[in-house]
């Protein structure tokens, strides 16, 4: 006879559901932010800042932050038997990080608006121009 129940514990359902919803809210936020940048780029009169503090973007970011904190808190609740301690620890981790990311997003968008895409392109930031001209010596010509 099976000694363990076949029903999944409710905390695991909360972990999975909140993680899925956090990812979905993140995709919504990303798409809305990309739209704001595209509208700014296509406008005839470019301003010195990209409007990212719109109610829709703030709502999407807050929704994503809420579900991330719920996901982290419920994941910690798996290991801590006291749920309010896990919730408090999750909020301590997520809320300051979300605030710092929001401030950094504003700085990046202002940098994009004033100095262009080259200023935020980290793929070409550390590329050595002389290395592109030299052929790869490890490749044999056969």
Coordinates of C-alpha atoms in Angstrom, one line a residue, residues 8-9 13 24-25 34-35 38 42-43 45 49 57 68 77 97 99 102-103 116 126:
X8 CA 0.4 17.6 -4.4
X9 CA 0.9 19.9 -1.4
X13 CA 1.0 24.7 -6.4
X24 CA 4.0 36.2 -17.8
X25 CA 3.9 39.6 -16.2
X34 CA 9.8 47.7 -26.1
X35 CA 6.7 49.5 -27.5
X38 CA 9.8 52.0 -30.5
X42 CA 9.8 56.6 -34.5
X43 CA 8.6 60.0 -33.2
X45 CA 10.6 65.1 -32.4
X49 CA 13.8 61.0 -22.1
X57 CA 4.2 50.1 -17.3
X68 CA 8.2 37.3 -8.0
X77 CA 8.1 28.5 2.8
X97 CA 16.1 44.6 -5.8
X99 CA 13.5 49.3 -6.7
X102 CA 13.6 50.4 -11.7
X103 CA 16.1 53.2 -11.0
X116 CA 22.0 56.6 -28.6
X126 CA 34.7 45.1 -24.8

